Short mmCIF file of C-alpha atoms in Angstrom, two decimals:
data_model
loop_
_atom_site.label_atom_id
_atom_site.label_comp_id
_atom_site.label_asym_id
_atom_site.label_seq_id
_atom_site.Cartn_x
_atom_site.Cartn_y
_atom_site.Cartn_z
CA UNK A 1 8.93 -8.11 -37.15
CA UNK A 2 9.46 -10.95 -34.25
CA UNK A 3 11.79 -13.49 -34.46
CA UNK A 4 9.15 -15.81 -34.87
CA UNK A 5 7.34 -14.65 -37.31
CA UNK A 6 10.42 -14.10 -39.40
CA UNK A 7 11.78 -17.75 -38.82
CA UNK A 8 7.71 -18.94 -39.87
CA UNK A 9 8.00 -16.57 -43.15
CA UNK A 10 11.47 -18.58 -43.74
CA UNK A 11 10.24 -21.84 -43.26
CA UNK A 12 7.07 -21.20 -46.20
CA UNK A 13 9.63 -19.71 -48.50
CA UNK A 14 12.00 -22.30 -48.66
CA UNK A 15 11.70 -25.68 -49.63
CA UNK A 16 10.34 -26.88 -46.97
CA UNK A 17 9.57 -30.52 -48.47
CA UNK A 18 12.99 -30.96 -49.51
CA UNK A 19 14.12 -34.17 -48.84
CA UNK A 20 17.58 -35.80 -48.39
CA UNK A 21 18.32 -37.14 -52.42
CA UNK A 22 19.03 -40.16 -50.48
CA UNK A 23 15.27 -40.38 -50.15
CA UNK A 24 14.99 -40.92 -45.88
CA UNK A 25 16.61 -43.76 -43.62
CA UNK A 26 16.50 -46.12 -46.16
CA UNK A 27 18.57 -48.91 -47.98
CA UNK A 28 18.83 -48.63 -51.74
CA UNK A 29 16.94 -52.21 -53.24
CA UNK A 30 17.72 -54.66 -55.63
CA UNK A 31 14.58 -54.63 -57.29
CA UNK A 32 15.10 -54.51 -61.03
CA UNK A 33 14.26 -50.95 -62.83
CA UNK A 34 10.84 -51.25 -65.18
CA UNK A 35 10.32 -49.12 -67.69
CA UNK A 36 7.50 -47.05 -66.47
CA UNK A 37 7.82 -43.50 -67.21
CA UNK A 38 4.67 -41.30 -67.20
CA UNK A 39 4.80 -38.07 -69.64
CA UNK A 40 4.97 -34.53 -69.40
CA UNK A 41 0.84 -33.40 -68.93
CA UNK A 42 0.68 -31.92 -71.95
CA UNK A 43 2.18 -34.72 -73.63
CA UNK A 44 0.50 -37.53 -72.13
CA UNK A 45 0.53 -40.91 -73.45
CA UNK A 46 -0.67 -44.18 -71.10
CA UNK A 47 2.50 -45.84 -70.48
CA UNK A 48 1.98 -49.46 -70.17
CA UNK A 49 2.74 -50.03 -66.42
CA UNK A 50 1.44 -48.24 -63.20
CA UNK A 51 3.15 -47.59 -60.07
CA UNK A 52 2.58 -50.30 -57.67
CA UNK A 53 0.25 -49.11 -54.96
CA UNK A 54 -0.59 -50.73 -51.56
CA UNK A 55 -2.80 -49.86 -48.99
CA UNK A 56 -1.21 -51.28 -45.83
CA UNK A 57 -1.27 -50.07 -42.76
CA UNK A 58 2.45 -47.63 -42.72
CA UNK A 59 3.19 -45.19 -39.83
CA UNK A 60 2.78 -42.10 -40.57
CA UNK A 61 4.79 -40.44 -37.83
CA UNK A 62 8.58 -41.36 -39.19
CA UNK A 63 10.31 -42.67 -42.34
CA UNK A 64 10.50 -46.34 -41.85
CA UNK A 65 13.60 -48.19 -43.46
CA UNK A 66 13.84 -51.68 -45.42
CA UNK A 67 16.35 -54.19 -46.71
CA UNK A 68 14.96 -53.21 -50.15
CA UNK A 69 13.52 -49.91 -50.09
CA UNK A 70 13.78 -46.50 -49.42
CA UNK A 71 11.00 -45.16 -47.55
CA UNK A 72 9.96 -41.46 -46.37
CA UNK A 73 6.74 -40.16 -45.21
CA UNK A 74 4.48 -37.86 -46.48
CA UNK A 75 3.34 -35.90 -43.36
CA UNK A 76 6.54 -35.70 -41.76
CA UNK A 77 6.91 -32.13 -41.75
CA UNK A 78 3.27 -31.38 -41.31
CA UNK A 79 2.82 -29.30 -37.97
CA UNK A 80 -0.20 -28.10 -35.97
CA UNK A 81 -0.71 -25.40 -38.56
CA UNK A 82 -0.69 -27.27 -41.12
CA UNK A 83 -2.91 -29.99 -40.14
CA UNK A 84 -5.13 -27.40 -39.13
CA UNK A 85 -5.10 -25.91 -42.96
CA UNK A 86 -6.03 -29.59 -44.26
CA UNK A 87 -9.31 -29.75 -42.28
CA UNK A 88 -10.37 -26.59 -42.06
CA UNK A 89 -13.50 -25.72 -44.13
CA UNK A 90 -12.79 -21.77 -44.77
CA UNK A 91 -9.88 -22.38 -47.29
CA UNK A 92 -10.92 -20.56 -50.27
CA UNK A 93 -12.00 -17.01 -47.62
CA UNK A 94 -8.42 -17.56 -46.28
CA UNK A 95 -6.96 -17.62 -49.64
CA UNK A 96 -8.87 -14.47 -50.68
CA UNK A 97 -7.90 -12.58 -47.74
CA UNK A 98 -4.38 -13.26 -48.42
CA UNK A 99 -4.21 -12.49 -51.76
CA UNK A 100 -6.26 -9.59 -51.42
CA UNK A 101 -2.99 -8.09 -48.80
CA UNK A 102 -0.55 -8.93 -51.86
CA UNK A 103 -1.32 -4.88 -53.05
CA UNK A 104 -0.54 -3.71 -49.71
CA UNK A 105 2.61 -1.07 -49.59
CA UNK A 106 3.82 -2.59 -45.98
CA UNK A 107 6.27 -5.25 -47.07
CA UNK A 108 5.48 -7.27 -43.93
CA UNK A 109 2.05 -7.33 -44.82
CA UNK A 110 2.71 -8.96 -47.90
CA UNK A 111 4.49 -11.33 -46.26
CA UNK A 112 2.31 -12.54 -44.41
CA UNK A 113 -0.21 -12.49 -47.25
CA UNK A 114 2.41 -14.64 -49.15
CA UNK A 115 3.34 -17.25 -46.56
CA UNK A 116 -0.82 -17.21 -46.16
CA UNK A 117 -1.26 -17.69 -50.22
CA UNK A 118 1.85 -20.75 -49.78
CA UNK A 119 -0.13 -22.83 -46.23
CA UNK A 120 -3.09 -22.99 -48.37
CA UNK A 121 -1.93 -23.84 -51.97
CA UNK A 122 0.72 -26.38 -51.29
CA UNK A 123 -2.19 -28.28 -48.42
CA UNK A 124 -5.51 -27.45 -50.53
CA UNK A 125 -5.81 -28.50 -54.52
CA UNK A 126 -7.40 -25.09 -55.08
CA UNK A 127 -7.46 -25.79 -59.00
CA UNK A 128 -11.26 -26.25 -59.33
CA UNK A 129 -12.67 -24.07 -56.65
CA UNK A 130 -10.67 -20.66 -57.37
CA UNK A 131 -10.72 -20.70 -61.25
CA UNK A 132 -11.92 -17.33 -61.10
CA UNK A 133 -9.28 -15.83 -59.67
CA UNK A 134 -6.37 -18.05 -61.47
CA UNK A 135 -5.23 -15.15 -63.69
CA UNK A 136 -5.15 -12.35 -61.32
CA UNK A 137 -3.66 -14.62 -58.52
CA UNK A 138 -0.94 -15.25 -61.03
CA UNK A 139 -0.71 -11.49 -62.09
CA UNK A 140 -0.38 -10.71 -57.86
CA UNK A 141 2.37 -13.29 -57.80
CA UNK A 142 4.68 -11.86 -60.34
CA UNK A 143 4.14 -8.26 -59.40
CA UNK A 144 5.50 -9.67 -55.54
CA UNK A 145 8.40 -10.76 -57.34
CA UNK A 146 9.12 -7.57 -59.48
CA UNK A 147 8.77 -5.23 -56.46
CA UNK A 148 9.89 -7.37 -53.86
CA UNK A 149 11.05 -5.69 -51.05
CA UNK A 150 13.08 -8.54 -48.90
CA UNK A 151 14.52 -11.58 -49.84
CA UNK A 152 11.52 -13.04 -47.94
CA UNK A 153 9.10 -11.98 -50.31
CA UNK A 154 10.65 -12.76 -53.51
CA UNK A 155 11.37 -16.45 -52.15
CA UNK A 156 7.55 -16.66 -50.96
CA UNK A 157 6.54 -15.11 -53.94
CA UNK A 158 8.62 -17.45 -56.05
CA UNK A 159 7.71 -20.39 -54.48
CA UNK A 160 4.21 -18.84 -54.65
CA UNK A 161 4.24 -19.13 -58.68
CA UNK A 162 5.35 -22.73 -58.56
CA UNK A 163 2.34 -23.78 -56.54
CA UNK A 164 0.50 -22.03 -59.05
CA UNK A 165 1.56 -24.18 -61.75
CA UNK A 166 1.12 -27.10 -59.39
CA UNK A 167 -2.93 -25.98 -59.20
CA UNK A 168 -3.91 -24.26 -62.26
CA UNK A 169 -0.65 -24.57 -64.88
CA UNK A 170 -2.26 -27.65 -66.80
CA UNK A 171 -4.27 -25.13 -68.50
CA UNK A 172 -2.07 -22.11 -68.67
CA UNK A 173 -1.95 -21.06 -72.00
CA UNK A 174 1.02 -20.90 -73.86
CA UNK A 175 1.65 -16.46 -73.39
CA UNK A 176 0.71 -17.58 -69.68
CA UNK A 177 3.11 -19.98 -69.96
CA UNK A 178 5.86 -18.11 -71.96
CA UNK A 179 6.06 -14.89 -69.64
CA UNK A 180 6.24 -16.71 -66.49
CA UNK A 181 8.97 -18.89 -68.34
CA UNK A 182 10.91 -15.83 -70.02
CA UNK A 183 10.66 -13.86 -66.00
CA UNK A 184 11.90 -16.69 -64.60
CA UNK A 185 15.21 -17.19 -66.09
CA UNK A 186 15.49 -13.55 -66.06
CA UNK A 187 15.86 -14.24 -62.29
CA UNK A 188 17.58 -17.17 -62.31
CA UNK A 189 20.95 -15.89 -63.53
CA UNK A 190 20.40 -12.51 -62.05
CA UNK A 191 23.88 -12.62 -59.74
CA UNK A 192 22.75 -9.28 -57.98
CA UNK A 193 20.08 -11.43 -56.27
CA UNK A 194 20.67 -13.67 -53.12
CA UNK A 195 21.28 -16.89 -54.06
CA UNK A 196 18.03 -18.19 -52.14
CA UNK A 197 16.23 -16.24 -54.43
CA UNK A 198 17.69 -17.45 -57.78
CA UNK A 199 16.63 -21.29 -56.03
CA UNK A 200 13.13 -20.88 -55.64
CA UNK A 201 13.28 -19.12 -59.39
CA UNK A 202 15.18 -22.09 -60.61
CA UNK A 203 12.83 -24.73 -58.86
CA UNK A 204 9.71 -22.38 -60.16
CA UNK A 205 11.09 -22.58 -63.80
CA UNK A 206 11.15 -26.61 -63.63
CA UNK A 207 8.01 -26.88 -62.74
CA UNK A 208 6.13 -24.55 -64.80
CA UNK A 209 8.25 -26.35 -67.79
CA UNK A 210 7.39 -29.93 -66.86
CA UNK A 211 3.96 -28.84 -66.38
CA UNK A 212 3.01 -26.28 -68.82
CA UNK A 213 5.38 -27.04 -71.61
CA UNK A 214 3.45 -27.84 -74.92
CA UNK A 215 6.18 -31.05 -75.29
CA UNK A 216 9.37 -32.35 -74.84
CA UNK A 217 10.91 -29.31 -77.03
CA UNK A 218 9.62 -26.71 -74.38
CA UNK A 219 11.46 -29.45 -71.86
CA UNK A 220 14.32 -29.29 -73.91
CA UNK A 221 14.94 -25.35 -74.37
CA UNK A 222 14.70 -24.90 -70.61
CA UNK A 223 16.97 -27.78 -70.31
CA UNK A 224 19.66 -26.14 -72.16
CA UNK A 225 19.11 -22.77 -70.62
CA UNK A 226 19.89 -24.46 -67.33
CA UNK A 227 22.63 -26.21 -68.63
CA UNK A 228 24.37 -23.46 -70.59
CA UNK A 229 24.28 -21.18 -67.76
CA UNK A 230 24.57 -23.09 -64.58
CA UNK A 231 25.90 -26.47 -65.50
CA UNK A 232 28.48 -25.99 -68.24
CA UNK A 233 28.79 -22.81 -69.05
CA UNK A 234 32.21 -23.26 -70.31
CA UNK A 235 31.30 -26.39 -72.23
CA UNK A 236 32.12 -25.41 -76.63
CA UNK A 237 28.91 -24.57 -78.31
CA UNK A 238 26.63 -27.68 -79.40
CA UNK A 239 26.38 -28.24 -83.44
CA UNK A 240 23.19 -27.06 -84.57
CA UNK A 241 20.20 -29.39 -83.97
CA UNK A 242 17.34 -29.19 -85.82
CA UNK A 243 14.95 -31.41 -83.25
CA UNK A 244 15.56 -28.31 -81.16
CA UNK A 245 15.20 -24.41 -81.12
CA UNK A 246 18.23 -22.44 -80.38
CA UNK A 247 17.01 -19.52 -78.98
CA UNK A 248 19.98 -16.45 -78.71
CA UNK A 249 21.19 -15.61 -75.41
CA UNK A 250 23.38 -12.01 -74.78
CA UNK A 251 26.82 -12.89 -74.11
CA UNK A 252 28.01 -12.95 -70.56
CA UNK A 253 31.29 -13.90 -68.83
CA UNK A 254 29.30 -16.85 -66.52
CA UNK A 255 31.04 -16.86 -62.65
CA UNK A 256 30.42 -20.27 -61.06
CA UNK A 257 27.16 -20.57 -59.23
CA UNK A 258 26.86 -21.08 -55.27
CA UNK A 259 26.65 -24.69 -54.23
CA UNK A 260 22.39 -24.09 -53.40
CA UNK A 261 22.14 -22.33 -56.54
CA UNK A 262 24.06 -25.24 -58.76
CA UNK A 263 22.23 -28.29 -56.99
CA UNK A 264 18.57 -26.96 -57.73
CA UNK A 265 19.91 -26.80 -61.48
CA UNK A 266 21.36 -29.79 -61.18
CA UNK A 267 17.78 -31.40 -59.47
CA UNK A 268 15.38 -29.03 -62.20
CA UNK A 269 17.82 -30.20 -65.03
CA UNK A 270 16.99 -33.83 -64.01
CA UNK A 271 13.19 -33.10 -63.86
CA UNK A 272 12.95 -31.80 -67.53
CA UNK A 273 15.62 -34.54 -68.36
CA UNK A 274 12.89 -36.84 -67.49
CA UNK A 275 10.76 -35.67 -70.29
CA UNK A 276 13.17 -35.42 -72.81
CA UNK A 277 14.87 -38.63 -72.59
CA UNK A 278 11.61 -40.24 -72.86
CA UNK A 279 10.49 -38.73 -75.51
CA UNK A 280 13.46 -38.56 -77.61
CA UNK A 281 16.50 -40.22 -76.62
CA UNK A 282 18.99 -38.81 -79.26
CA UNK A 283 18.35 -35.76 -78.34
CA UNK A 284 18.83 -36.45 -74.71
CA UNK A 285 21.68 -38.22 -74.92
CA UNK A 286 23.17 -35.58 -77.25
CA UNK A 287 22.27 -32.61 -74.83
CA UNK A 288 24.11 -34.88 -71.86
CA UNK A 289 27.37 -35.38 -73.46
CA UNK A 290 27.69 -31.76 -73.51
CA UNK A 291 26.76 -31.30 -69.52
CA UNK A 292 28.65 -35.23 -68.55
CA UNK A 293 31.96 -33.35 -67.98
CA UNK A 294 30.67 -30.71 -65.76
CA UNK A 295 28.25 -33.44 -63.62
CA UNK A 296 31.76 -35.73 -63.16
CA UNK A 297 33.38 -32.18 -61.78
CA UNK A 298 29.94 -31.71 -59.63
CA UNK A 299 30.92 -35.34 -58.02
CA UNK A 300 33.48 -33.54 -56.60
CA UNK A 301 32.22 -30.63 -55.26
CA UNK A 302 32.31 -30.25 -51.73
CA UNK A 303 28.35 -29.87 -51.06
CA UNK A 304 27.01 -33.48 -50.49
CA UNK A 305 23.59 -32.26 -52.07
CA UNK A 306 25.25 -31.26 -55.29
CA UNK A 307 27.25 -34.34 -55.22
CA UNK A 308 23.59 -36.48 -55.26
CA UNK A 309 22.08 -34.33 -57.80
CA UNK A 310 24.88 -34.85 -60.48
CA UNK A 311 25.00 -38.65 -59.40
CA UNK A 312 21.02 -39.06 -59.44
CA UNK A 313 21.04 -37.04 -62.97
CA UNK A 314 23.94 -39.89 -64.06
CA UNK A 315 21.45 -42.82 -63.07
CA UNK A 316 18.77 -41.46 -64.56
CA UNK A 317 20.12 -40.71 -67.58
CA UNK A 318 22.00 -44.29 -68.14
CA UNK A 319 18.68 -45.82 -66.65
CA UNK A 320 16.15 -44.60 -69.72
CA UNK A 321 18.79 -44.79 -72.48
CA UNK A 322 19.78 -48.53 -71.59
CA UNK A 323 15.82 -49.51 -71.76
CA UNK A 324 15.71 -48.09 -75.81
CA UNK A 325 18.90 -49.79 -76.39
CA UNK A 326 17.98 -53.34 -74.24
CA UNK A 327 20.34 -52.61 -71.79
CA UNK A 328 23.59 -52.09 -73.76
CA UNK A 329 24.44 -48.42 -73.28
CA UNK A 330 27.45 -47.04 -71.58
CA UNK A 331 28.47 -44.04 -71.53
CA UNK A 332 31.55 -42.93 -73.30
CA UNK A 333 34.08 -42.76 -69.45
CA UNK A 334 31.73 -44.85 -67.85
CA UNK A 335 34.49 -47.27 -65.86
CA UNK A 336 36.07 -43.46 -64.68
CA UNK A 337 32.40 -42.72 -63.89
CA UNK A 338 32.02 -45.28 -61.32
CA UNK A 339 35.47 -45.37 -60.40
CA UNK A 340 34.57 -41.85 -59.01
CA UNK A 341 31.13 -42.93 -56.97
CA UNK A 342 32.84 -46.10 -55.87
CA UNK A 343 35.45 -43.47 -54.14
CA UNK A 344 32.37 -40.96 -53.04
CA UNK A 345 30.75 -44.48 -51.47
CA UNK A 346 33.72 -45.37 -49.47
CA UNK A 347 34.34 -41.46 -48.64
CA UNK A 348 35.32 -41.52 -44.65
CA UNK A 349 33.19 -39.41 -42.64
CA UNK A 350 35.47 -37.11 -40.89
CA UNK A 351 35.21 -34.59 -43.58
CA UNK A 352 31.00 -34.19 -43.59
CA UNK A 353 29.93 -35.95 -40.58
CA UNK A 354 28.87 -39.37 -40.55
CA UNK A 355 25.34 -39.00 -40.88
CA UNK A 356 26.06 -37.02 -43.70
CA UNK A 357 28.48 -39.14 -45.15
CA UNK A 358 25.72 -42.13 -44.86
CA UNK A 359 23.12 -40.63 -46.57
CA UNK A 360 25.38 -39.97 -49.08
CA UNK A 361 27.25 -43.75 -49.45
CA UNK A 362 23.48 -45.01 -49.39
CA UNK A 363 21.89 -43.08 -52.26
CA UNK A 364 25.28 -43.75 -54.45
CA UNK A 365 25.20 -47.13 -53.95
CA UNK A 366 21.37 -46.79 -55.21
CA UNK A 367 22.99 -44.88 -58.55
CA UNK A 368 25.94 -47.51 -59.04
CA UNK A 369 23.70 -50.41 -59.15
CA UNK A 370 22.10 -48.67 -61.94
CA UNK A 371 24.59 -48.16 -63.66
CA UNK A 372 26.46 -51.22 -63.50
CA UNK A 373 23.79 -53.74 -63.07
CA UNK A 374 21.17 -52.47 -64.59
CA UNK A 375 18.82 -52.47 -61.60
CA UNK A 376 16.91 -49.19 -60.01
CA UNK A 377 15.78 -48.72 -56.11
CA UNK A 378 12.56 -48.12 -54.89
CA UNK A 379 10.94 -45.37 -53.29
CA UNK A 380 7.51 -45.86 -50.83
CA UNK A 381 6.23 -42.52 -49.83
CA UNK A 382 3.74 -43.54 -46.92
CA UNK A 383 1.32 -41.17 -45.65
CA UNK A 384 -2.11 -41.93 -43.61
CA UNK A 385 -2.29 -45.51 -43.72
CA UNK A 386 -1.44 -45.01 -47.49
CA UNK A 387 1.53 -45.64 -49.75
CA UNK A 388 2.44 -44.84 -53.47
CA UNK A 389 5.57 -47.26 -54.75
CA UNK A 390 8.10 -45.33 -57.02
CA UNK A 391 10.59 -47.85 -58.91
CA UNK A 392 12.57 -46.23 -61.22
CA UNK A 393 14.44 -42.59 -61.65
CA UNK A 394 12.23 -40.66 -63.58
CA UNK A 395 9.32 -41.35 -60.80
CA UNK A 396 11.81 -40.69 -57.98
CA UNK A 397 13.00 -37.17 -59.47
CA UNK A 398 9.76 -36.06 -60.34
CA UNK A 399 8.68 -37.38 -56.29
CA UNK A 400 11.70 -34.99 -55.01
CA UNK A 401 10.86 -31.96 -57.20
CA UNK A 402 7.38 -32.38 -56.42
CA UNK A 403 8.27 -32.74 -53.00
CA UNK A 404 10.02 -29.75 -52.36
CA UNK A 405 7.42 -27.52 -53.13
CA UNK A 406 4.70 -28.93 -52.11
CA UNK A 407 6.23 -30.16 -48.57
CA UNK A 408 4.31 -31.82 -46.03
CA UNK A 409 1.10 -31.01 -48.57
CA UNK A 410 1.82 -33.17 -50.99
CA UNK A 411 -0.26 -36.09 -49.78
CA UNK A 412 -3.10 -34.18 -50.20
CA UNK A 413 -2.30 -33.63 -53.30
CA UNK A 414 -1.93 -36.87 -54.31
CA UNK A 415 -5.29 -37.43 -53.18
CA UNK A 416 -7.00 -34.46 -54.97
CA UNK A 417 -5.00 -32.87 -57.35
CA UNK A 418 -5.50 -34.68 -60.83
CA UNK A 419 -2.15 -33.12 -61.84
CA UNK A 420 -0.14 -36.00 -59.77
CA UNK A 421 -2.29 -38.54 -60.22
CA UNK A 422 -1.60 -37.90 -64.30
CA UNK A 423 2.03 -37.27 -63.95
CA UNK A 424 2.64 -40.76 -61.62
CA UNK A 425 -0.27 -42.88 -62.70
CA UNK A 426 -2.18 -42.96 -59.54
CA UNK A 427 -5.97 -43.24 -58.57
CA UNK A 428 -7.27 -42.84 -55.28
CA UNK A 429 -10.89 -44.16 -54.62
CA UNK A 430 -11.40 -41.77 -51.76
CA UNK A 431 -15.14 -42.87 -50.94
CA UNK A 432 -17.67 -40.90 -49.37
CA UNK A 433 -15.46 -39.39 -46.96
CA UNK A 434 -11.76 -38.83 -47.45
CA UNK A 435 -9.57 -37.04 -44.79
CA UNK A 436 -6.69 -38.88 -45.16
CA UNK A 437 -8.48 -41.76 -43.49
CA UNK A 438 -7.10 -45.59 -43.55
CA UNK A 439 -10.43 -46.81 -45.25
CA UNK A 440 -9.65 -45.07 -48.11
CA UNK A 441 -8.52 -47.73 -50.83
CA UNK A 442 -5.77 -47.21 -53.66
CA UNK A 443 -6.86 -48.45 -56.75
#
């Protein structure tokens, strides 16, 4: 296989959306945080504010930056091929003829089928149009995974199975559902596999929860699983709970996970926090006490992007439990908590780089004002003329993890894909013709 074709396999299995957590060239705002936090799909329940939505005129060629807001754009890592997969009018022919290659015994013609089956789900909602092959696309996917051949393939075929979920999973049934969950985690803390490859199983697992999870207890079991065997492993067992179902794990001496592998449980942990919290804050708060030990150690950890995880989860956290208690919680070691991110702020940059070392002073200085006064930033995503306001964490983590699957897609599917519209509260009047154009209003 060329070199080129290997490094264009690469970029369609990872996450090719992922974003900075700092959330672009931005400045973290003082707007104050409003309590507007959309549930799980299957547990939906009209919250009583929207996202605010505008329709002016953004460029869409680079993340713009504000006094008050963080900004990144939505087609920013589009290229030709991918603009090329938004327009075309062959779609569903392209994403038959790759899936039919997913049986194929040449590995690099699976591949190739994969990174096809990827281009087209994560630019195309494909939800409507290929229901009849939703269950034996799904059955393709995870047969990729068990036989994989390369780490290539599992990572496509991974990342594969959360675009699924992104199209079809708000009607997977629950033994759908269930199997895909119990395979995943399987994977996950499989330490034989490359480390890439337990990523895209741990990103996969998050979303098919936060999608296809019957309500915040599905939320909530995954949560632990992520947290017992990634996050604190070490932590003494939890007293017994009856708001959630234990579910018996074989003992295993637990090695600490590589810095990829613990910052995409650290960002799906956050995602599925985002349900639970909302839904039941005792429970949440209970199930973070057990992991706030191991996210003050992750402040310290030498990868920036775990670092921002663990300090996003913090703010997110102290964010939804002050709004049930009218803005009086704290946590336990809250002044050592931001005693700690005041010290990652004012971090020097000779030991990451300074433009590392920026991103990471702004997006704690977005987490500290949370946390000490109360207030959240905000997050634009601008795309076509377009731009969708997110002010407040659960929003922004759900944008990220959203993000990094979808990549350079996802404004399309905020467009057509009634799964984001639900999960962010947003409605597009797209008119009689909707290409992305600037006529098309936000409502």
């Amino acid at each position: 296989m060329s070199g080129s074709n290997t490094n264009e396999l690469l970029r369609a299995a990872l996450n090719a959306g992922r974003v900075p957590s700092s959330g672009g060239r931005s400045t973290p705002g003082n707007r104050p945080s409003r309590k507007a936090t959309p549930k799980s799909p299957r547990s939906v329940a009209a919250s009583r504010d929207a996202s605010d939505i505008d329709d002016d005129d953004f460029d869409d060629t680079a993340s713009i930056a504000s006094d008050d807001t963080w900004v990144i754009n939505g087609a920013g890592e589009e290229t030709a091929e991918d603009v090329a997969m938004e327009s075309t009018e062959n779609w569903q022919d392209t994403l038959q003829s790759a899936l039919d290659t997913l049986g194929e015994k040449r590995v690099g013609t699976r591949e190739r089928g994969l990174a096809a089956v990827a281009q087209v789900m994560a630019h195309v909602y494909v939800g409507e149009a290929m229901e009849g092959r939703r269950l034996a696309s799904l059955e393709s996917l995870k047969r990729c995974v068990k036989t994989a051949k390369s780490e290539i393939e599992g990572m496509l075929a991974l990342r594969g199975i959360a675009l699924w979920f992104i199209n079809f999973g708000v009607d997977a049934s629950a033994n759908e559902y269930t199997e895909v969950k119990v395979f995943l985690k399987t994977l996950a803390r499989d330490r034989h596999l490359s480390p890439h490859v337990r990523v895209m199983a741990l990103a996969a697992l998050g979303v098919a929860s936060f999608v296809s999870g019957a309500d915040y207890n599905d939320a909530a079991e995954v949560l632990k699983f992520v947290g017992d065997w990634f996050i604190h492993p070490d932590a003494p067992p939890a007293d017994d709970d009856d708001d959630l179902e234990e579910e018996s794990e074989e003992e295993e001496e637990l090695e600490p996970a590589p810095a990829s592998v613990m910052r995409q449980a650290l960002e799906t942990y956050g995602l599925l926090m985002t349900v639970v919290v909302d839904a039941n804050p005792r429970v949440a708060e209970k199930m973070f006490d057990r992991a706030f030990d191991a996210h003050l150690e992750a402040l310290a950890a030498d990868s920036i992007e775990v670092r921002l995880a663990a300090a996003q989860n913090f703010a997110l956290v102290h964010s939804e439990l002050s709004h049930q208690e009218s803005g009086r919680f704290e946590f336990d070691r809250q002044e050592e908590l931001v005693a700690t991110l005041s010290a990652i702020k004012h971090q020097s940059s000779k030991r990451h780089g300074r433009r590392d070392t920026h991103a990471q002073r702004l997006a704690v200085r977005g987490v500290l004002q949370t946390i000490e006064a109360g207030e959240a930033p905000e997050l634009k995503l601008a795309f076509h003329g377009r731009s969708v306001r997110f002010a407040d964490w659960p929003r922004i983590l759900r944008l990220h993890a959203f993000r990094a699957v979808l990549g350079g897609g996802i404004n399309r599917h905020f467009v057509d894909n009634p799964l984001l519209g639900q999960v962010f509260e947003v409605v597009f009047d797209t008119g009689a013709d909707d290409r992305g154009s600037s006529e098309a209003r936000m409502v």
